mmCIF file of C-alpha atoms in Angstrom:
data_model
loop_
_atom_site.group_PDB
_atom_site.id
_atom_site.type_symbol
_atom_site.label_atom_id
_atom_site.label_comp_id
_atom_site.label_asym_id
_atom_site.label_seq_id
_atom_site.Cartn_x
_atom_site.Cartn_y
_atom_site.Cartn_z
ATOM 1 C CA MET A 1 130.977 0.644 113.344
ATOM 2 C CA THR A 2 130.052 3.270 110.767
ATOM 3 C CA VAL A 3 132.012 3.275 107.584
ATOM 4 C CA GLU A 4 132.431 6.708 105.976
ATOM 5 C CA HIS A 5 132.537 6.890 102.221
ATOM 6 C CA PRO A 6 134.286 9.734 100.544
ATOM 7 C CA VAL A 7 131.994 12.041 98.536
ATOM 8 C CA ALA A 8 133.214 12.714 95.059
ATOM 9 C CA PRO A 9 133.442 16.416 94.222
ATOM 10 C CA VAL A 10 130.759 17.725 91.847
ATOM 11 C CA PRO A 11 132.229 19.115 88.665
ATOM 12 C CA ALA A 12 131.764 22.854 88.262
ATOM 13 C CA GLY A 13 129.635 22.445 85.155
ATOM 14 C CA ASP A 14 127.180 20.044 86.864
ATOM 15 C CA GLN A 15 126.163 22.125 89.915
ATOM 16 C CA THR A 16 122.857 23.265 88.340
ATOM 17 C CA ARG A 17 120.001 20.799 87.967
ATOM 18 C CA ILE A 18 116.552 21.183 86.393
ATOM 19 C CA HIS A 19 113.947 19.025 88.079
ATOM 20 C CA ASP A 20 110.621 18.126 86.493
ATOM 21 C CA ILE A 21 108.105 18.522 89.354
ATOM 22 C CA GLY A 22 104.998 18.179 87.254
ATOM 23 C CA TYR A 23 104.242 21.705 86.042
ATOM 24 C CA ARG A 24 102.493 21.803 82.705
ATOM 25 C CA SER A 25 101.751 24.722 80.469
ATOM 26 C CA TYR A 26 98.134 25.857 80.087
ATOM 27 C CA ASP A 27 96.848 25.243 76.595
ATOM 28 C CA GLY A 28 93.129 25.875 77.204
ATOM 29 C CA PRO A 29 91.091 28.865 76.039
ATOM 30 C CA ARG A 30 92.203 32.362 77.024
ATOM 31 C CA LEU A 31 88.961 33.993 78.172
ATOM 32 C CA GLY A 32 90.381 37.483 78.330
ATOM 33 C CA ARG A 33 89.422 40.798 79.831
ATOM 34 C CA GLY A 34 85.662 40.623 79.314
ATOM 35 C CA TYR A 35 85.375 37.326 81.167
ATOM 36 C CA ALA A 36 87.479 38.667 84.051
ATOM 37 C CA ARG A 37 85.276 41.742 84.299
ATOM 38 C CA ARG A 38 82.075 39.668 84.300
ATOM 39 C CA SER A 39 83.492 37.283 86.886
ATOM 40 C CA LEU A 40 84.464 40.139 89.191
ATOM 41 C CA TYR A 41 80.990 41.648 88.806
ATOM 42 C CA SER A 42 79.163 38.395 89.559
ATOM 43 C CA GLN A 43 81.352 37.541 92.543
ATOM 44 C CA SER A 44 80.972 41.045 93.979
ATOM 45 C CA LEU A 45 77.196 40.903 93.488
ATOM 46 C CA ARG A 46 76.993 37.528 95.208
ATOM 47 C CA GLY A 47 79.176 38.840 98.020
ATOM 48 C CA ALA A 48 76.806 41.769 98.575
ATOM 49 C CA TYR A 49 74.270 39.233 99.880
ATOM 50 C CA GLY A 50 76.786 36.875 101.483
ATOM 51 C CA LEU A 51 76.371 34.180 98.826
ATOM 52 C CA GLY A 52 79.393 31.921 98.652
ATOM 53 C CA ARG A 53 80.570 33.167 102.030
ATOM 54 C CA SER A 54 80.015 32.116 105.631
ATOM 55 C CA VAL A 55 76.577 32.019 107.267
ATOM 56 C CA LYS A 56 77.581 34.983 109.413
ATOM 57 C CA SER A 57 78.136 37.081 106.285
ATOM 58 C CA LYS A 58 74.621 36.316 105.028
ATOM 59 C CA VAL A 59 72.750 37.386 108.169
ATOM 60 C CA LEU A 60 72.773 41.181 107.879
ATOM 61 C CA PRO A 61 72.122 41.611 104.124
ATOM 62 C CA MET A 62 69.376 38.972 104.128
ATOM 63 C CA LEU A 63 67.833 40.476 107.260
ATOM 64 C CA LEU A 64 67.793 43.946 105.693
ATOM 65 C CA PHE A 65 66.237 42.503 102.538
ATOM 66 C CA VAL A 66 63.446 40.981 104.608
ATOM 67 C CA VAL A 67 62.972 44.216 106.550
ATOM 68 C CA MET A 68 62.571 46.077 103.253
ATOM 69 C CA CYS A 69 59.910 43.668 101.978
ATOM 70 C CA VAL A 70 57.833 43.046 105.122
ATOM 71 C CA PRO A 71 56.155 46.515 105.233
ATOM 72 C CA ALA A 72 55.199 46.135 101.563
ATOM 73 C CA ALA A 73 53.602 42.763 102.295
ATOM 74 C CA ILE A 74 51.677 44.263 105.225
ATOM 75 C CA MET A 75 50.409 47.114 103.035
ATOM 76 C CA VAL A 76 49.249 44.628 100.424
ATOM 77 C CA ALA A 77 47.426 42.569 103.056
ATOM 78 C CA VAL A 78 45.677 45.688 104.366
ATOM 79 C CA ALA A 79 44.663 46.733 100.844
ATOM 80 C CA VAL A 80 43.294 43.278 100.041
ATOM 81 C CA PHE A 81 41.309 42.733 103.235
ATOM 82 C CA THR A 82 39.917 46.276 103.449
ATOM 83 C CA LYS A 83 39.171 46.350 99.700
ATOM 84 C CA ALA A 84 40.914 49.695 99.440
ATOM 85 C CA LYS A 85 40.857 51.618 96.168
ATOM 86 C CA ASP A 86 44.551 52.442 96.345
ATOM 87 C CA LEU A 87 47.723 51.379 98.143
ATOM 88 C CA PRO A 88 48.535 53.065 101.477
ATOM 89 C CA LEU A 89 51.864 54.325 100.073
ATOM 90 C CA ASP A 90 52.934 55.376 96.584
ATOM 91 C CA TYR A 91 55.654 53.400 94.818
ATOM 92 C CA THR A 92 57.884 56.471 94.610
ATOM 93 C CA ARG A 93 57.553 57.123 98.348
ATOM 94 C CA TYR A 94 58.570 53.668 99.552
ATOM 95 C CA ALA A 95 62.359 54.088 99.285
ATOM 96 C CA ILE A 96 62.176 57.534 100.889
ATOM 97 C CA VAL A 97 60.323 56.110 103.888
ATOM 98 C CA MET A 98 62.746 53.158 104.146
ATOM 99 C CA GLN A 99 65.888 55.242 103.657
ATOM 100 C CA ALA A 100 67.372 54.216 107.030
ATOM 101 C CA VAL A 101 67.402 50.551 105.998
ATOM 102 C CA ILE A 102 68.918 51.427 102.616
ATOM 103 C CA SER A 103 71.644 53.528 104.244
ATOM 104 C CA LEU A 104 72.479 50.706 106.643
ATOM 105 C CA TYR A 105 72.771 48.277 103.744
ATOM 106 C CA VAL A 106 75.115 50.591 101.856
ATOM 107 C CA ALA A 107 77.199 51.140 104.989
ATOM 108 C CA SER A 108 77.570 47.405 105.584
ATOM 109 C CA GLN A 109 78.227 46.239 102.023
ATOM 110 C CA ALA A 110 80.305 49.019 100.433
ATOM 111 C CA PRO A 111 83.293 48.380 102.758
ATOM 112 C CA GLN A 112 82.858 44.634 102.281
ATOM 113 C CA SER A 113 83.196 45.140 98.544
ATOM 114 C CA VAL A 114 86.392 47.202 98.501
ATOM 115 C CA SER A 115 88.046 47.455 101.925
ATOM 116 C CA ARG A 116 89.466 43.935 102.049
ATOM 117 C CA ASP A 117 91.254 44.315 98.715
ATOM 118 C CA LEU A 118 92.872 47.494 100.006
ATOM 119 C CA ARG A 119 93.662 46.087 103.438
ATOM 120 C CA PHE A 120 95.352 42.933 102.160
ATOM 121 C CA LYS A 121 96.910 44.744 99.178
ATOM 122 C CA THR A 122 95.439 42.377 96.600
ATOM 123 C CA VAL A 123 94.559 45.117 94.102
ATOM 124 C CA PRO A 124 97.899 44.791 92.216
ATOM 125 C CA LEU A 125 97.136 41.074 91.776
ATOM 126 C CA TYR A 126 93.951 41.939 89.897
ATOM 127 C CA PHE A 127 95.867 44.227 87.592
ATOM 128 C CA SER A 128 98.508 41.591 86.886
ATOM 129 C CA ARG A 129 95.838 39.840 84.816
ATOM 130 C CA PRO A 130 94.156 41.168 81.652
ATOM 131 C CA ILE A 131 92.029 43.583 83.661
ATOM 132 C CA GLU A 132 92.472 47.335 83.961
ATOM 133 C CA THR A 133 91.557 49.884 86.598
ATOM 134 C CA SER A 134 88.383 50.855 84.742
ATOM 135 C CA ASP A 135 87.274 47.214 84.642
ATOM 136 C CA TYR A 136 87.763 46.772 88.385
ATOM 137 C CA VAL A 137 85.994 50.002 89.306
ATOM 138 C CA LEU A 138 83.131 49.445 86.864
ATOM 139 C CA ALA A 139 82.567 45.874 88.084
ATOM 140 C CA LYS A 140 82.530 46.900 91.756
ATOM 141 C CA TYR A 141 80.316 49.918 91.091
ATOM 142 C CA ALA A 142 77.849 47.957 88.947
ATOM 143 C CA ALA A 143 77.705 45.098 91.447
ATOM 144 C CA LEU A 144 76.810 47.280 94.428
ATOM 145 C CA ALA A 145 74.333 49.314 92.356
ATOM 146 C CA SER A 146 72.687 46.077 91.184
ATOM 147 C CA ALA A 147 72.507 44.769 94.757
ATOM 148 C CA LEU A 148 70.908 48.039 95.876
ATOM 149 C CA PHE A 149 68.435 47.917 93.009
ATOM 150 C CA ALA A 150 67.420 44.399 94.024
ATOM 151 C CA LEU A 151 66.979 45.592 97.620
ATOM 152 C CA THR A 152 64.806 48.570 96.665
ATOM 153 C CA ALA A 153 62.904 47.104 93.714
ATOM 154 C CA ALA A 154 61.819 43.877 95.441
ATOM 155 C CA PRO A 155 59.318 45.579 97.798
ATOM 156 C CA LEU A 156 57.931 47.572 94.863
ATOM 157 C CA LEU A 157 57.317 44.290 93.064
ATOM 158 C CA VAL A 158 55.521 42.993 96.150
ATOM 159 C CA LEU A 159 53.337 46.118 96.135
ATOM 160 C CA TYR A 160 52.622 45.782 92.422
ATOM 161 C CA VAL A 161 51.666 42.102 92.549
ATOM 162 C CA GLY A 162 49.551 42.729 95.624
ATOM 163 C CA ALA A 163 47.802 45.663 93.939
ATOM 164 C CA LEU A 164 46.896 43.489 90.977
ATOM 165 C CA LEU A 165 45.612 40.760 93.304
ATOM 166 C CA ALA A 166 43.500 43.404 95.045
ATOM 167 C CA LYS A 167 42.089 44.263 91.590
ATOM 168 C CA LEU A 168 43.247 47.860 91.655
ATOM 169 C CA ASP A 169 43.407 49.773 88.389
ATOM 170 C CA PHE A 170 45.984 48.062 86.152
ATOM 171 C CA GLY A 171 47.028 51.203 84.249
ATOM 172 C CA ASP A 172 47.571 53.350 87.344
ATOM 173 C CA GLN A 173 49.471 50.628 89.163
ATOM 174 C CA THR A 174 51.691 49.848 86.184
ATOM 175 C CA GLN A 175 52.534 53.519 85.717
ATOM 176 C CA GLY A 176 53.296 53.956 89.421
ATOM 177 C CA PHE A 177 55.408 50.807 89.456
ATOM 178 C CA ALA A 178 57.454 51.985 86.460
ATOM 179 C CA GLN A 179 58.002 55.389 88.065
ATOM 180 C CA GLY A 180 59.079 53.721 91.304
ATOM 181 C CA LEU A 181 61.584 51.500 89.462
ATOM 182 C CA LEU A 182 63.126 54.499 87.728
ATOM 183 C CA ALA A 183 63.440 56.349 91.035
ATOM 184 C CA VAL A 184 65.138 53.447 92.842
ATOM 185 C CA ALA A 185 67.455 52.905 89.858
ATOM 186 C CA LEU A 186 68.732 56.468 90.243
ATOM 187 C CA LEU A 187 68.956 55.989 94.000
ATOM 188 C CA SER A 188 70.953 52.772 93.577
ATOM 189 C CA VAL A 189 73.531 54.344 91.275
ATOM 190 C CA LEU A 190 73.941 57.416 93.489
ATOM 191 C CA PHE A 191 74.140 55.596 96.823
ATOM 192 C CA ALA A 192 76.485 52.916 95.451
ATOM 193 C CA GLY A 193 78.927 55.545 94.209
ATOM 194 C CA ILE A 194 78.914 57.508 97.455
ATOM 195 C CA GLY A 195 79.282 54.378 99.570
ATOM 196 C CA LEU A 196 82.182 52.988 97.537
ATOM 197 C CA VAL A 197 84.092 56.285 97.486
ATOM 198 C CA ILE A 198 83.849 56.635 101.264
ATOM 199 C CA ALA A 199 84.714 52.972 101.869
ATOM 200 C CA ALA A 200 87.726 53.168 99.540
ATOM 201 C CA LEU A 201 89.292 55.902 101.659
ATOM 202 C CA THR A 202 90.208 53.438 104.417
ATOM 203 C CA PRO A 203 91.182 49.750 104.444
ATOM 204 C CA ARG A 204 89.474 49.354 107.837
ATOM 205 C CA ARG A 205 85.964 48.024 107.368
ATOM 206 C CA GLY A 206 84.719 49.381 110.698
ATOM 207 C CA PHE A 207 85.844 52.899 109.861
ATOM 208 C CA GLY A 208 84.222 52.606 106.452
ATOM 209 C CA ILE A 209 80.876 51.540 107.924
ATOM 210 C CA ALA A 210 80.878 54.409 110.420
ATOM 211 C CA ALA A 211 81.888 56.950 107.769
ATOM 212 C CA VAL A 212 79.158 55.907 105.303
ATOM 213 C CA ILE A 213 76.463 56.034 107.998
ATOM 214 C CA ALA A 214 77.714 59.429 109.172
ATOM 215 C CA VAL A 215 77.724 60.979 105.696
ATOM 216 C CA LEU A 216 74.282 59.700 104.700
ATOM 217 C CA THR A 217 72.533 60.439 107.999
ATOM 218 C CA ILE A 218 74.227 63.732 108.905
ATOM 219 C CA SER A 219 73.682 65.202 105.448
ATOM 220 C CA TYR A 220 69.994 64.294 105.529
ATOM 221 C CA GLY A 221 69.565 65.594 109.080
ATOM 222 C CA ALA A 222 71.286 68.878 108.277
ATOM 223 C CA VAL A 223 69.300 69.433 105.076
ATOM 224 C CA SER A 224 65.989 68.554 106.752
ATOM 225 C CA THR A 225 66.737 70.971 109.593
ATOM 226 C CA LEU A 226 67.595 73.821 107.219
ATOM 227 C CA GLN A 227 64.493 73.140 105.152
ATOM 228 C CA ALA A 228 62.321 73.197 108.295
ATOM 229 C CA ILE A 229 63.840 76.532 109.331
ATOM 230 C CA ALA A 230 63.221 77.960 105.863
ATOM 231 C CA HIS A 231 59.619 76.744 106.005
ATOM 232 C CA VAL A 232 59.021 78.372 109.396
ATOM 233 C CA GLN A 233 60.492 81.634 108.128
ATOM 234 C CA ASP A 234 58.254 81.559 105.023
ATOM 235 C CA SER A 235 61.228 81.126 102.676
ATOM 236 C CA ALA A 236 59.636 78.448 100.517
ATOM 237 C CA ASN A 237 61.818 79.320 97.518
ATOM 238 C CA VAL A 238 64.934 78.285 99.474
ATOM 239 C CA ILE A 239 63.673 74.808 100.366
ATOM 240 C CA PRO A 240 64.270 73.127 96.953
ATOM 241 C CA TRP A 241 67.807 74.516 96.658
ATOM 242 C CA VAL A 242 68.781 73.241 100.106
ATOM 243 C CA GLY A 243 67.649 69.766 99.001
ATOM 244 C CA LEU A 244 70.607 69.577 96.617
ATOM 245 C CA PHE A 245 72.971 68.827 99.506
ATOM 246 C CA SER A 246 71.723 65.412 100.601
ATOM 247 C CA PRO A 247 71.590 62.186 98.527
ATOM 248 C CA ILE A 248 68.103 61.149 99.603
ATOM 249 C CA THR A 249 66.633 64.628 99.071
ATOM 250 C CA LEU A 250 68.222 64.694 95.620
ATOM 251 C CA ILE A 251 66.251 61.586 94.683
ATOM 252 C CA ASP A 252 63.145 63.010 96.340
ATOM 253 C CA GLY A 253 63.486 66.185 94.275
ATOM 254 C CA VAL A 254 63.949 64.333 90.978
ATOM 255 C CA GLN A 255 60.913 62.124 91.421
ATOM 256 C CA SER A 256 58.676 64.934 92.687
ATOM 257 C CA ALA A 257 59.672 67.127 89.734
ATOM 258 C CA PHE A 258 59.342 64.547 86.946
ATOM 259 C CA LEU A 259 57.627 61.393 88.253
ATOM 260 C CA GLY A 260 54.562 62.892 89.866
ATOM 261 C CA ALA A 261 55.639 61.920 93.375
ATOM 262 C CA THR A 262 54.554 63.766 96.496
ATOM 263 C CA SER A 263 57.529 65.633 97.942
ATOM 264 C CA SER A 264 58.596 65.018 101.535
ATOM 265 C CA PHE A 265 60.008 68.546 101.769
ATOM 266 C CA PRO A 266 58.402 70.757 104.462
ATOM 267 C CA GLY A 267 55.067 72.034 103.232
ATOM 268 C CA GLY A 268 55.230 69.657 100.275
ATOM 269 C CA VAL A 269 57.198 72.267 98.326
ATOM 270 C CA GLY A 270 59.172 70.246 95.813
ATOM 271 C CA PRO A 271 61.372 71.595 93.023
ATOM 272 C CA SER A 272 59.839 72.980 89.858
ATOM 273 C CA HIS A 273 60.625 71.428 86.468
ATOM 274 C CA GLY A 274 63.479 73.881 85.971
ATOM 275 C CA GLN A 275 64.896 73.107 89.390
ATOM 276 C CA GLY A 276 64.290 69.422 88.695
ATOM 277 C CA VAL A 277 66.696 69.620 85.763
ATOM 278 C CA VAL A 278 69.334 70.880 88.198
ATOM 279 C CA TYR A 279 68.531 67.927 90.475
ATOM 280 C CA VAL A 280 68.968 65.457 87.619
ATOM 281 C CA LEU A 281 72.276 67.028 86.624
ATOM 282 C CA ALA A 282 73.385 66.917 90.262
ATOM 283 C CA VAL A 283 72.569 63.197 90.539
ATOM 284 C CA LEU A 284 74.349 62.334 87.286
ATOM 285 C CA GLY A 285 77.296 64.616 88.032
ATOM 286 C CA LEU A 286 77.772 63.269 91.546
ATOM 287 C CA SER A 287 77.607 59.683 90.274
ATOM 288 C CA ALA A 288 80.199 60.453 87.580
ATOM 289 C CA ALA A 289 82.400 62.196 90.147
ATOM 290 C CA CYS A 290 82.252 59.113 92.387
ATOM 291 C CA TYR A 291 83.366 56.951 89.469
ATOM 292 C CA GLY A 292 86.243 59.314 88.736
ATOM 293 C CA LEU A 293 87.367 59.367 92.370
ATOM 294 C CA LEU A 294 87.302 55.578 92.489
ATOM 295 C CA MET A 295 89.417 55.413 89.334
ATOM 296 C CA ARG A 296 91.969 57.757 90.862
ATOM 297 C CA ARG A 297 92.032 55.826 94.142
ATOM 298 C CA TYR A 298 92.619 52.462 92.494
ATOM 299 C CA ARG A 299 95.230 53.711 90.089
ATOM 300 C CA LYS A 300 97.293 54.580 93.164
ATOM 301 C CA ALA A 301 96.425 51.323 94.932
ATOM 302 C CA GLY A 302 97.425 49.257 91.907
ATOM 303 C CA LEU A 303 100.969 50.605 91.738
#
């Protein structure tokens, strides 16, 4: 038989209780905004190659990295065994020839860098810490540009080391290598900005990938077609100006105007030095515009 005990009423003043469940205040160092910015940069850079993520996430970026380097290794092997006096391809031409691989890398990694934060609405959480919109955008931009530079500079390093092993002229190879590095640095900044702006327009990664590929490939196809038409119609003076409307032809124009590269424009008609200044301003202006658009996008997302 169960015996019921009367429950004494709780006095009105004793209804609230504070329980100690083990929380302790943090009394360690406050690393601040700079540390947060560096951490976001390093994690985004690692993520661009799938480091610290699942094996599935590593497959595509690592595969594209290998695809970028294998042709360079083959060229070096040919130069060594045939005792050639020069490499089959100039350093400044390599990224132009491999532009499809570079575009695919940008299309796959730009949405990975920004789309998930937008999709899961985690951007306001970043800004609840000592980090501002400019820090977030700068870290993401710098991380993707650094990842692209690693992708495009690695095969140039393979070419350079191979050229020295083949005992080609040290001065010529060093100059060509330096020019190639400068060209791919500009390419990395420009492509990273374009890719991030397009990817930030949608939280859906698949849409972002398709949009980046479409913009990079359609713009190049349209510009190349117009340049070919101008060449057939003997309008060589139009060809350099049309090249301003595609990212890859912008880089091609800059390096052919100032870095001694052979232009891939129809007929080999690259921009003059005066037109090259316009190309440089276009690259810098477009990169700055991409940064500004990203700032505007993430100010809204952080509200």
